[in-house]
XYZ file of C-alpha atoms in Angstrom:
769
model
C 0.226 0.111 -0.104
C 2.554 2.971 0.593
C 5.007 1.949 -2.276
C 1.782 2.718 -4.427
C 2.248 5.751 -2.652
C 6.020 5.716 -3.867
C 5.503 5.402 -7.309
C 2.850 7.560 -8.060
C 4.294 10.442 -6.818
C 7.318 8.898 -8.516
C 4.573 8.766 -12.403
C 4.326 12.025 -11.312
C 7.196 13.880 -10.987
C 8.134 12.131 -13.639
C 5.621 13.058 -16.308
C 5.535 16.951 -15.326
C 9.771 16.430 -14.927
C 8.805 18.673 -12.364
C 8.169 18.045 -8.310
C 9.475 17.114 -4.191
C 10.503 13.371 -4.547
C 11.702 12.623 -2.083
C 9.372 14.171 1.008
C 6.398 10.746 0.038
C 9.328 8.520 -0.488
C 10.169 8.542 3.063
C 6.441 9.158 4.448
C 4.470 7.431 2.566
C 4.206 4.669 5.699
C 3.999 6.713 8.242
C 0.776 8.177 5.661
C -0.656 5.317 5.391
C -0.782 3.804 8.509
C -2.037 7.038 9.007
C -5.655 6.521 6.709
C -5.026 2.610 6.916
C -6.031 2.835 10.881
C -7.045 6.154 12.001
C -8.021 8.887 9.973
C -11.865 9.488 10.072
C -13.138 10.723 6.670
C -15.594 9.643 3.765
C -15.302 10.642 0.500
C -19.125 10.917 -0.484
C -19.372 12.922 2.101
C -16.430 15.393 1.907
C -17.346 17.886 4.023
C -18.771 15.778 7.110
C -18.638 17.997 10.019
C -17.132 15.945 12.350
C -14.449 14.571 10.204
C -10.473 14.139 11.091
C -8.873 17.152 9.611
C -5.038 16.578 8.032
C -3.203 18.917 6.843
C 0.053 18.107 5.114
C 2.308 21.519 6.551
C 5.109 20.266 4.129
C 2.899 21.017 1.109
C 5.455 20.471 -0.835
C 5.259 16.824 -1.223
C 1.662 17.374 -2.168
C 2.490 14.391 -4.303
C 2.392 11.922 -1.162
C -1.243 13.601 -0.740
C -2.323 13.759 -4.090
C -2.053 10.149 -4.364
C -3.834 8.889 -1.513
C -6.534 11.334 -2.276
C -6.640 8.952 -5.915
C -6.889 5.905 -3.943
C -9.593 7.195 -1.849
C -11.574 8.126 -4.320
C -11.146 11.930 -3.499
C -9.607 12.447 -7.763
C -9.096 11.104 -10.560
C -5.611 9.464 -11.708
C -5.806 11.182 -15.010
C -5.003 13.588 -11.835
C -2.551 12.404 -11.042
C -0.633 12.330 -14.399
C -2.132 16.569 -15.149
C 0.279 16.696 -11.785
C 1.023 21.001 -11.993
C -0.933 21.558 -15.355
C -2.439 24.592 -15.987
C -6.347 23.286 -14.414
C -5.666 20.341 -13.270
C -6.710 19.973 -8.945
C -3.134 18.436 -8.400
C -0.542 21.597 -8.813
C 2.404 22.170 -7.346
C 1.114 23.272 -3.510
C -2.526 21.564 -2.263
C -4.894 24.630 -2.392
C -7.661 24.229 -0.489
C -11.297 24.553 -2.366
C -8.872 23.084 -5.582
C -8.870 19.382 -4.893
C -11.455 17.280 -2.139
C -9.954 16.098 -0.009
C -7.196 19.040 0.574
C -8.656 20.774 4.007
C -5.780 24.388 3.612
C -3.016 24.806 1.582
C 0.319 25.469 2.366
C 3.345 25.391 1.153
C 4.938 28.100 2.185
C 6.503 26.350 5.991
C 4.571 26.778 8.833
C 2.226 28.290 7.711
C 0.141 24.803 7.577
C 1.205 23.513 11.486
C -0.626 26.448 12.247
C -3.231 26.913 10.563
C -3.905 22.815 12.170
C -3.546 24.186 15.510
C -6.588 26.766 14.842
C -8.575 23.454 12.870
C -7.943 22.056 16.804
C -8.472 24.907 18.851
C -11.923 25.302 16.361
C -12.390 21.859 17.022
C -12.341 22.271 21.335
C -14.328 25.188 20.951
C -17.558 23.791 19.252
C -17.327 20.323 20.783
C -19.378 21.305 23.812
C -21.563 23.182 21.391
C -22.216 20.498 18.566
C -20.920 17.187 20.591
C -18.323 17.228 17.859
C -15.100 15.063 18.738
C -12.253 14.855 15.772
C -8.651 15.177 15.546
C -6.464 17.140 13.951
C -3.711 15.254 11.995
C -0.312 17.760 10.567
C 2.756 16.577 8.887
C 5.974 18.441 9.194
C 9.155 19.041 8.552
C 12.718 20.048 9.677
C 11.636 23.327 7.100
C 8.054 23.805 8.874
C 9.725 22.992 12.528
C 13.550 26.351 11.348
C 9.946 29.030 10.304
C 9.077 30.965 13.877
C 6.116 30.470 13.107
C 6.081 27.449 13.951
C 7.280 28.712 18.129
C 4.471 31.088 17.897
C 2.285 28.513 17.603
C 3.440 25.434 19.095
C 3.844 27.737 22.133
C 0.590 28.553 21.981
C -1.034 24.571 21.109
C 0.794 23.310 24.201
C -0.132 26.255 26.372
C -4.377 25.622 25.466
C -3.626 22.036 25.852
C -5.299 21.139 22.655
C -4.333 17.436 22.580
C -6.284 16.880 19.724
C -3.996 17.795 18.200
C -1.319 15.080 16.497
C 1.898 16.475 14.308
C 4.050 13.514 12.702
C 7.127 14.961 11.596
C 8.960 13.412 9.114
C 12.707 13.599 10.884
C 14.708 13.014 7.925
C 18.178 15.229 9.116
C 17.815 16.997 5.049
C 17.368 20.411 4.451
C 17.593 22.293 0.253
C 21.264 23.305 1.342
C 22.279 19.275 2.937
C 21.468 18.609 6.294
C 20.065 19.626 8.998
C 23.838 20.589 10.581
C 24.322 22.445 8.661
C 22.109 25.250 9.976
C 20.150 24.219 13.085
C 21.281 22.503 15.939
C 18.120 22.172 17.825
C 16.865 19.597 19.502
C 13.077 18.515 18.559
C 11.845 16.707 21.540
C 13.437 19.081 24.352
C 11.347 22.018 22.049
C 8.627 19.722 22.954
C 8.137 19.073 25.857
C 9.282 23.202 27.189
C 6.641 23.790 24.597
C 4.162 21.646 26.634
C 4.131 18.840 24.330
C 3.615 14.841 24.035
C 6.977 13.770 22.223
C 6.956 10.395 21.352
C 9.904 8.851 18.990
C 9.776 6.324 16.813
C 10.953 5.039 12.831
C 8.611 5.989 10.360
C 9.240 3.203 8.440
C 8.031 0.486 10.863
C 4.438 0.086 10.905
C 3.807 -0.990 14.465
C 5.780 1.763 15.903
C 3.661 4.128 14.229
C 0.604 2.513 14.755
C 1.240 2.446 19.183
C 2.384 5.932 18.838
C 0.171 7.231 16.858
C -2.651 5.318 19.374
C -0.659 7.127 22.931
C -1.014 10.492 21.001
C -5.338 9.434 20.510
C -4.924 9.450 24.782
C -2.611 11.866 25.118
C -3.757 15.318 27.858
C -1.576 17.032 25.432
C -1.036 18.609 22.159
C 1.000 15.110 20.470
C 4.155 15.004 18.757
C 5.576 11.880 17.026
C 8.887 12.570 16.103
C 9.517 10.142 13.090
C 12.728 9.217 12.186
C 12.905 8.143 8.150
C 15.004 8.074 4.467
C 14.126 10.737 2.364
C 13.564 10.002 -1.048
C 13.905 6.178 0.591
C 14.897 3.272 -2.428
C 15.988 6.054 -4.551
C 19.578 6.491 -4.865
C 19.648 9.781 -3.866
C 18.742 8.001 -0.605
C 19.493 10.021 3.019
C 20.816 13.588 0.461
C 19.463 16.859 -0.236
C 19.030 16.159 -4.534
C 16.337 13.733 -3.202
C 13.815 16.717 -2.031
C 13.856 18.262 -5.372
C 13.446 17.308 -9.798
C 12.891 13.656 -11.544
C 14.935 10.594 -11.373
C 17.137 9.312 -14.321
C 14.992 5.939 -15.860
C 17.836 4.046 -14.790
C 16.927 5.310 -10.584
C 13.176 4.559 -11.540
C 14.260 0.925 -12.441
C 16.119 -0.549 -10.007
C 13.722 1.426 -7.692
C 10.738 -0.754 -9.503
C 13.381 -4.319 -9.487
C 14.363 -3.962 -5.865
C 10.294 -3.390 -4.639
C 8.847 -6.074 -7.057
C 6.777 -3.379 -8.394
C 6.941 -3.683 -12.694
C 3.483 -1.896 -13.340
C 3.799 0.491 -16.136
C 3.833 4.599 -14.041
C 0.280 5.016 -13.056
C -0.461 1.864 -12.481
C -1.618 0.236 -9.412
C -2.575 -4.198 -9.083
C -6.250 -4.928 -8.075
C -4.874 -6.195 -4.631
C -3.574 -2.428 -3.861
C -5.905 -0.996 -4.827
C -8.933 -3.535 -3.028
C -6.680 -2.513 0.529
C -6.845 1.052 0.212
C -10.478 0.808 -0.516
C -11.292 -1.713 1.977
C -9.286 1.568 4.469
C -13.073 3.930 2.920
C -14.938 1.153 4.264
C -13.385 1.480 7.804
C -13.350 4.890 8.321
C -16.704 5.571 6.243
C -18.379 2.568 9.611
C -17.124 5.457 12.120
C -18.722 7.477 10.052
C -22.331 6.029 10.028
C -20.656 5.379 14.236
C -19.807 8.521 14.809
C -22.511 10.442 12.978
C -25.388 11.780 16.491
C -23.931 11.628 19.924
C -26.294 11.847 22.448
C -26.237 14.725 25.940
C -27.342 13.903 29.225
C -31.156 14.243 30.387
C -30.275 17.283 32.326
C -28.983 19.589 29.503
C -32.777 18.857 27.697
C -31.749 17.229 24.668
C -32.203 14.017 23.512
C -29.838 14.720 19.660
C -27.655 16.537 18.139
C -26.703 15.717 14.603
C -23.436 16.289 13.756
C -22.908 14.836 10.970
C -23.108 16.337 7.099
C -23.494 19.592 5.692
C -27.030 19.219 4.951
C -27.353 15.793 3.727
C -30.186 14.443 2.994
C -31.086 10.971 4.312
C -30.474 8.684 1.461
C -28.209 10.760 0.863
C -26.104 9.770 4.280
C -26.966 5.818 3.517
C -28.653 6.551 7.078
C -31.673 4.341 7.347
C -34.511 4.706 9.071
C -33.613 0.936 10.992
C -30.356 2.488 11.172
C -31.169 5.633 13.461
C -33.466 3.247 15.575
C -31.167 0.918 16.415
C -29.133 4.022 17.945
C -31.397 4.227 19.883
C -31.727 1.075 21.148
C -28.226 1.404 21.680
C -29.067 5.135 24.872
C -28.884 4.241 28.135
C -32.192 3.037 29.565
C -32.258 7.160 31.627
C -32.019 8.691 27.716
C -35.761 8.887 26.206
C -36.029 7.095 23.097
C -38.886 8.177 21.435
C -37.462 10.423 18.820
C -38.544 11.080 15.706
C -35.912 10.204 12.277
C -36.743 13.345 11.470
C -35.105 15.077 14.709
C -32.557 12.959 13.991
C -31.529 14.066 10.957
C -31.838 17.373 9.623
C -34.818 19.535 12.936
C -33.087 20.364 15.877
C -32.507 23.721 17.224
C -28.628 23.120 17.062
C -28.711 21.365 14.409
C -30.172 24.973 12.192
C -27.675 26.821 13.816
C -24.979 25.095 13.041
C -25.987 24.689 9.305
C -26.133 28.518 9.345
C -23.226 28.628 10.553
C -21.574 26.458 8.144
C -22.987 27.732 5.165
C -22.573 31.808 6.557
C -25.337 32.868 6.853
C -26.329 35.222 8.959
C -28.881 35.993 11.635
C -32.010 36.690 10.703
C -32.163 39.197 12.572
C -28.931 40.993 11.476
C -30.130 43.918 9.878
C -32.943 45.213 12.521
C -28.731 45.159 14.706
C -26.955 47.020 12.333
C -29.952 49.501 11.122
C -30.500 49.611 15.455
C -27.215 50.789 16.232
C -26.539 53.155 12.711
C -29.310 55.227 13.385
C -28.348 55.129 17.433
C -24.997 56.660 16.201
C -26.066 58.923 13.681
C -27.990 60.275 16.859
C -24.811 60.397 18.889
C -23.392 61.799 16.036
C -19.332 60.938 18.099
C -16.682 61.849 18.263
C -14.124 59.117 18.604
C -10.938 56.783 17.265
C -12.411 54.589 15.303
C -10.967 51.673 17.035
C -13.356 52.525 19.828
C -16.214 52.222 17.016
C -14.767 48.806 15.797
C -15.769 48.099 18.722
C -18.501 49.224 19.543
C -20.451 47.916 16.466
C -18.297 44.024 17.390
C -20.236 44.307 21.130
C -22.620 44.292 19.969
C -22.833 42.254 17.277
C -21.026 39.693 19.241
C -24.310 38.959 21.455
C -26.316 37.865 18.703
C -23.137 36.210 15.826
C -21.660 32.792 18.369
C -19.965 32.394 15.558
C -17.464 35.538 16.158
C -14.651 34.084 17.779
C -11.515 36.865 18.826
C -8.479 38.218 20.120
C -5.476 39.993 19.933
C -1.809 39.323 19.889
C -1.397 41.119 23.945
C -2.976 44.346 22.971
C -7.224 43.789 23.800
C -7.399 46.780 25.384
C -5.787 48.945 21.651
C -7.417 47.411 19.974
C -11.212 46.584 21.509
C -11.521 43.068 20.552
C -12.431 42.208 23.993
C -15.981 43.108 24.765
C -17.674 42.606 28.784
C -20.106 39.575 27.524
C -17.291 37.558 26.622
C -15.277 34.593 28.055
C -11.688 34.109 27.815
C -10.479 30.891 26.256
C -7.895 28.682 27.547
C -7.452 25.583 28.524
C -9.570 24.273 31.689
C -12.841 26.699 30.012
C -12.744 26.194 25.616
C -16.960 27.449 25.824
C -15.702 31.407 25.832
C -15.537 33.624 22.666
C -11.910 35.255 22.516
C -8.085 34.077 22.947
C -5.417 35.909 24.185
C -2.485 34.927 21.293
C -0.021 36.654 23.596
C 2.744 38.484 21.546
C 2.800 35.491 17.866
C 1.034 37.372 15.581
C 1.746 35.586 12.497
C 0.290 32.197 14.776
C -2.840 34.830 15.579
C -2.657 34.788 12.066
C -2.598 31.737 10.283
C -4.564 30.280 13.790
C -7.313 31.986 12.470
C -7.043 30.520 8.929
C -7.583 27.041 10.467
C -10.851 28.212 12.367
C -11.960 29.644 9.313
C -11.170 26.649 7.399
C -12.647 24.297 10.596
C -15.603 25.671 9.467
C -18.891 27.570 12.187
C -16.561 30.254 13.054
C -15.978 33.818 12.243
C -11.867 34.353 13.679
C -11.250 37.677 14.075
C -8.115 38.752 15.849
C -5.960 42.470 16.510
C -2.817 44.104 16.442
C -1.597 47.424 15.198
C -1.468 48.101 11.991
C 2.559 48.388 11.520
C 2.740 44.378 12.856
C 0.275 43.752 10.170
C 3.959 42.152 8.515
C 4.545 39.241 10.986
C 1.080 38.528 9.640
C 1.079 38.613 6.067
C 1.648 35.433 4.772
C -1.080 34.188 6.426
C -3.020 36.656 5.353
C -1.314 36.443 1.989
C -3.398 33.018 2.046
C -6.187 33.741 3.696
C -7.147 35.421 0.603
C -5.754 33.039 -1.432
C -8.626 30.139 0.565
C -11.102 32.454 -0.020
C -11.453 32.589 3.774
C -13.631 34.609 5.421
C -11.217 35.991 8.692
C -11.420 40.064 9.790
C -7.546 41.478 10.914
C -8.210 44.800 13.130
C -5.913 47.015 12.743
C -5.975 49.749 14.524
C -2.771 52.382 15.574
C -2.680 53.212 11.888
C -1.039 56.300 11.068
C 1.789 58.131 12.099
C -1.388 59.377 14.573
C 0.762 55.906 16.783
C 2.831 59.858 18.049
C 4.594 59.598 20.019
C 6.419 55.696 19.780
C 7.481 56.940 16.550
C 8.640 55.420 13.672
C 9.387 51.902 14.269
C 5.557 52.293 16.019
C 3.775 53.956 13.682
C 2.362 52.256 9.016
C 4.066 54.391 6.039
C 4.122 51.982 3.681
C 1.595 49.263 4.754
C -2.046 50.539 3.301
C -0.438 50.662 0.142
C 1.487 46.776 -0.136
C -1.795 45.369 1.656
C -3.937 46.405 -0.508
C -2.216 45.253 -3.121
C -3.241 41.556 -2.494
C -6.435 40.096 -4.328
C -9.516 39.105 -2.540
C -7.796 41.471 0.257
C -10.968 43.957 1.178
C -8.446 46.849 3.189
C -10.922 48.433 4.272
C -9.976 52.543 6.678
C -12.646 54.337 7.725
C -13.258 57.722 8.365
C -15.940 58.146 11.489
C -18.291 55.214 13.898
C -20.843 55.630 10.881
C -17.569 54.425 8.723
C -17.056 51.729 10.301
C -20.117 49.978 11.030
C -20.828 50.193 7.482
C -17.854 48.809 6.921
C -18.450 45.656 9.094
C -21.949 45.080 7.186
C -19.794 44.965 4.284
C -16.742 42.209 5.753
C -19.562 40.234 6.931
C -21.036 39.890 3.615
C -18.267 38.302 2.388
C -18.144 34.566 2.007
C -14.928 34.240 0.365
C -13.058 36.999 1.520
C -11.025 38.381 4.150
C -10.822 41.987 5.636
C -8.255 44.513 6.832
C -9.271 46.913 9.536
C -6.813 50.383 9.861
C -8.520 51.858 12.567
C -6.920 55.161 14.113
C -5.509 55.049 17.198
C -6.954 59.490 17.770
C -10.266 60.478 17.608
C -11.242 61.753 14.926
C -14.924 63.779 13.520
C -17.981 62.965 13.084
C -17.695 63.285 9.540
C -20.658 61.823 7.581
C -23.083 65.397 9.173
C -21.831 67.166 6.829
C -24.247 64.871 3.876
C -26.966 65.786 4.005
C -29.301 65.493 1.220
C -28.689 61.314 2.044
C -30.626 58.744 3.317
C -28.782 57.955 6.791
C -30.532 53.693 6.244
C -28.144 53.520 3.292
C -24.431 51.726 3.329
C -22.332 54.189 1.573
C -19.597 52.315 2.133
C -20.293 49.637 -0.395
C -19.525 51.481 -3.063
C -15.555 52.520 -1.240
C -16.019 56.166 -2.864
C -18.677 58.478 -2.478
C -19.119 62.409 -2.949
C -18.931 63.408 1.558
C -19.411 67.048 0.423
C -20.475 68.388 -3.206
C -19.178 71.435 -4.248
C -21.066 74.265 -4.558
C -19.693 76.158 -7.489
C -18.676 74.845 -10.449
C -15.894 72.563 -9.417
C -12.708 73.095 -9.556
C -11.154 70.685 -7.015
C -11.306 66.831 -5.871
C -10.238 66.331 -2.560
C -10.142 62.606 -1.904
C -9.061 61.195 2.139
C -9.624 58.107 3.509
C -9.788 57.471 7.591
C -8.811 60.452 10.133
C -7.699 62.340 6.621
C -11.408 63.007 6.205
C -11.658 65.630 8.257
C -8.828 67.320 7.262
C -10.045 66.773 3.609
C -13.499 68.299 4.253
C -12.361 71.577 6.408
C -10.023 72.408 3.432
C -13.223 72.151 1.240
C -15.097 74.733 3.482
C -11.764 77.210 2.652
C -11.134 76.587 -0.264
C -15.289 77.064 -1.405
C -14.845 80.268 1.444
C -12.278 81.130 -1.659
C -14.817 81.136 -4.352
C -13.058 77.132 -5.831
C -15.393 74.038 -6.180
C -14.476 71.657 -4.074
C -15.605 68.079 -3.992
C -14.528 65.917 -0.961
C -14.838 61.998 -2.081
C -14.130 59.149 1.270
C -12.625 56.285 -0.191
C -12.795 53.458 2.879
C -12.301 50.869 0.192
C -10.368 51.434 -2.973
C -11.185 47.520 -3.573
C -14.892 48.537 -3.533
C -14.487 51.246 -5.406
C -12.228 49.488 -8.022
C -15.590 46.639 -8.426
C -18.232 49.186 -9.408
C -19.172 50.159 -12.471
C -17.557 52.092 -15.251
C -19.930 53.875 -15.023
C -19.917 55.639 -11.756
C -16.300 55.398 -11.557
C -16.472 58.162 -14.164
C -18.773 60.320 -12.409
C -16.229 60.166 -9.704
C -12.854 60.411 -11.628
C -13.336 61.971 -15.067
C -13.281 65.448 -14.982
C -11.306 68.117 -15.340
C -10.914 68.693 -11.408
C -7.602 69.017 -10.086
C -7.490 66.115 -8.281
C -5.379 65.450 -4.161
C -5.111 63.216 -2.058
C -4.920 62.779 1.338
C -3.511 60.144 3.524
C -0.913 59.970 6.904
C 0.348 56.818 4.175
C 2.490 56.138 1.520
C 1.762 57.666 -2.070
C 1.713 54.378 -3.512
C -0.879 53.713 -5.856
C -2.595 56.802 -5.299
C -2.432 57.857 -9.340
C -4.406 55.196 -10.265
C -6.880 56.951 -8.801
C -5.544 60.960 -9.015
C -3.748 60.551 -12.665
C -0.216 61.218 -13.220
C -0.275 64.679 -11.708
C -2.417 64.460 -9.146
C -0.876 66.371 -5.578
C -0.263 63.578 -2.741
C -0.585 65.057 0.694
C 0.178 62.706 2.704
C 4.237 60.897 4.174
C 7.727 60.522 2.437
C 9.694 59.376 5.056
C 9.319 57.518 7.848
C 7.785 59.195 10.483
C 9.107 60.513 13.733
C 8.899 60.734 17.936
C 5.968 63.572 18.648
C 2.572 64.497 19.819
C 0.240 63.006 16.911
C -0.824 66.532 16.274
C 2.853 67.989 16.175
C 3.570 65.570 13.347
C 0.149 66.123 11.725
C 1.638 69.591 11.270
C 5.146 68.601 10.765
C 4.485 66.877 7.619
C 1.927 69.152 6.878
C -0.447 66.984 6.618
C -3.267 70.417 6.733
C -6.095 71.775 5.308
C -3.962 74.692 5.186
C -1.767 72.853 3.036
C -3.344 71.229 0.712
C -5.205 75.438 0.367
C -1.026 75.510 -0.313
C -0.744 72.959 -3.110
C -4.098 74.350 -4.387
C -3.251 77.624 -4.549
C 0.383 77.048 -6.164
C -0.897 74.634 -8.890
C -2.948 77.432 -10.448
C 0.628 78.506 -11.617
C 2.306 75.719 -12.631
C 4.119 75.862 -9.342
C 5.219 72.934 -7.595
C 6.372 72.945 -4.206
C 8.634 70.451 -1.605
C 9.180 71.353 1.564
C 12.388 70.999 3.932
C 11.750 69.950 7.210
C 16.014 70.649 6.479
C 14.867 74.334 6.029
C 12.424 74.573 8.185
C 10.133 75.709 6.025
C 9.919 74.469 1.689
C 12.066 75.394 -1.682
C 8.791 77.091 -4.922
C 10.015 75.880 -7.526
C 10.359 78.279 -10.918
C 10.465 76.268 -14.133
C 9.472 77.311 -16.028
C 6.471 74.657 -18.253
C 8.492 73.905 -21.449
C 6.455 75.963 -23.653
C 7.672 79.611 -20.820
C 11.051 80.729 -20.119
C 12.028 80.800 -16.443
C 11.400 84.978 -16.268
C 7.923 84.986 -17.211
C 7.140 82.817 -14.789
C 9.279 84.190 -12.013
C 7.203 87.612 -13.155
C 3.597 85.887 -12.614
C 4.655 84.905 -8.804
C 6.198 88.237 -8.847
C 3.776 89.873 -8.064
C 1.418 87.654 -7.025
C 3.285 85.687 -4.237
C 6.349 87.429 -3.734
C 4.868 91.334 -3.735
C 2.600 90.480 -0.786
C 5.590 89.048 1.193
C 7.888 92.487 0.208
C 4.673 94.511 2.329
C 4.666 92.438 4.784
C 7.750 92.351 5.661
C 9.723 88.380 5.366
C 12.642 88.211 3.271
C 12.732 85.845 -0.336
C 16.067 84.822 -1.989
C 16.361 84.192 -5.509
C 18.580 81.300 -5.570
C 20.605 79.214 -8.597
C 19.554 75.555 -7.554
C 20.386 73.688 -10.012
C 19.745 75.750 -13.200
C 16.564 76.183 -12.331
C 15.845 80.098 -10.120
C 13.948 79.008 -7.004
C 11.659 80.694 -3.780
C 13.100 80.036 -0.128
C 10.747 80.941 2.074
C 8.991 79.777 5.562
C 6.219 78.084 6.195
C 4.731 81.511 8.739
C 5.214 83.862 5.388
C 3.395 82.016 3.358
C 0.421 80.856 5.474
C 0.383 84.438 5.777
C 0.700 85.202 2.372
C -2.301 83.026 1.531
C -4.586 83.031 4.332
C -3.566 86.959 5.308
């Protein structure tokens, strides 16, 4: 049976002339024992909720998993023949949602291991609610354990005593560069013992030893690591060397392997006796599927039965007969009421309806009224508060109506506003809560949330500072790739962080996160936009959402929007006109988050000067990009000067404001100072917006310099106008006024262009009187 895995893997890699055969050759024995004797699954109901989960964290060994999926009836032999080809269900690394039987997208080492921790945590949380009872198995290699995320995830799993988690370590002492001793001298056993795990060390090619180790792990009160000493590329001429890791073998090498293992068959052929042996493993698993489909509760809990079968399968689809249901009832203890109808046993209990709702990611029936009531309240209160506080305001109410919400924070609970009064903390003695203290483990938190989302019936959200999103980024990317509904709460989203300084002030982060496909990045301007964006995130069933939220208080901005029904979710358009111009449109100011109030202030001052100005609030770029061409044209296609204000990187903004658009934001790292001083220092202000607008009218560009405590105004001519003409024009409109108020001016030669050096205070007097 194990050799079928080996040769199918070799054949697929050989045909594709690409892949990683070493790991399947080494771990085939461990995988065979696991699937043949222990893993509870059903290829006819691959989404059975109470199935055991199997995650291949060292995803480069994907042919091991694909071979098993063929042998157990999940995929066809043609898919193996199309390994790594366009449109196949057998890509280079396992991809969730593409291949039946694949529980998680893996490949970036360590991610699968951390996701498995999240799956095991989900099982513990849901066990009491829905009486599920399954194991999470994860296969991992030396590379996974070298990655830092493995430390974070293993430490958390040990702390929470996730005893249904069993990790099978491919302990072959080989990495791509050579022996692991080149770069690593860890004692893995002592490391995991220190985390609070049970550790077993076995010969990974001894079937009996593998069986006994798995059985010991199943009885453990701690998570278990089984160190399986294996030989990478076993039976090949490259066995035990790094060269076995990847690449096709030579034809001579394959010929010798076939002779050595008496596997005298054509590529992709599996003899009938071996196929039948694998079919028997499926029959064994299906028997467990039937026996595990229903579990009873005690009469003290005032319930009789809860089904934990599939995601809404009918009676005929499950293959469960009324006779079988009656037999199960007869097996109940005498103190349990046996008067249970078949319909009740299948899908009619209130608990099962709740489970089906959560698995289908349907929102509670009353959620629209919950949002409407809270929005009405916010519109009446018009709170001026940090958007992180607004997020907490919204989620505190939602969490009372949505038991699937499981929150957490990477040791920043109070700052992130992610835990609410009614929430209980999940710990090793109590899994009935809904809040996880992840500790300072941002990467593991994000990956564990992926695992919980993949498990089903949980909608996870977790918080940290936006600047630390870099620690989460690999897992965030996988959320988007796997189309998982995970909510990332990233507070302290700009130089508004203030005194903590540039190490904690995100600059490039929004731009880099917006670049991730299928990730909805929300940066709301006030409490109403925050509520609207949360509502949108809950509707995005196949996408993660990331909230960039302010530390500092922001003004309530929707009060400037007089002409619209407040019940309308304006944020769903991604960008909308918050304040329309009252005269001919000359300027359009785009802004997000805490800078929207700056845009509104600039508009008011420009309108006073007779300059028609529109403000567009833009809480989510991706949503705006998804709007109709007509809607986008109504916002973008006009002759007005385009200005964007955001206390972050300029990257990406010129898509909306054009190549000649004006960006007011950050071009460097921040500084340590109170946030108001920082906004002034970096010229992120309404007055600066007006200044650059007026200069744009004269075709003059300005570069502010902190070293000069002022600015250099370039007087370089447009191509068709000489420098002197512009100098004379500017002299009349600006420099003469400077002289009138007694300020100094300097016309100096600078790289062949004439410039005027004027201090900032003087400029403010010139422009604003």
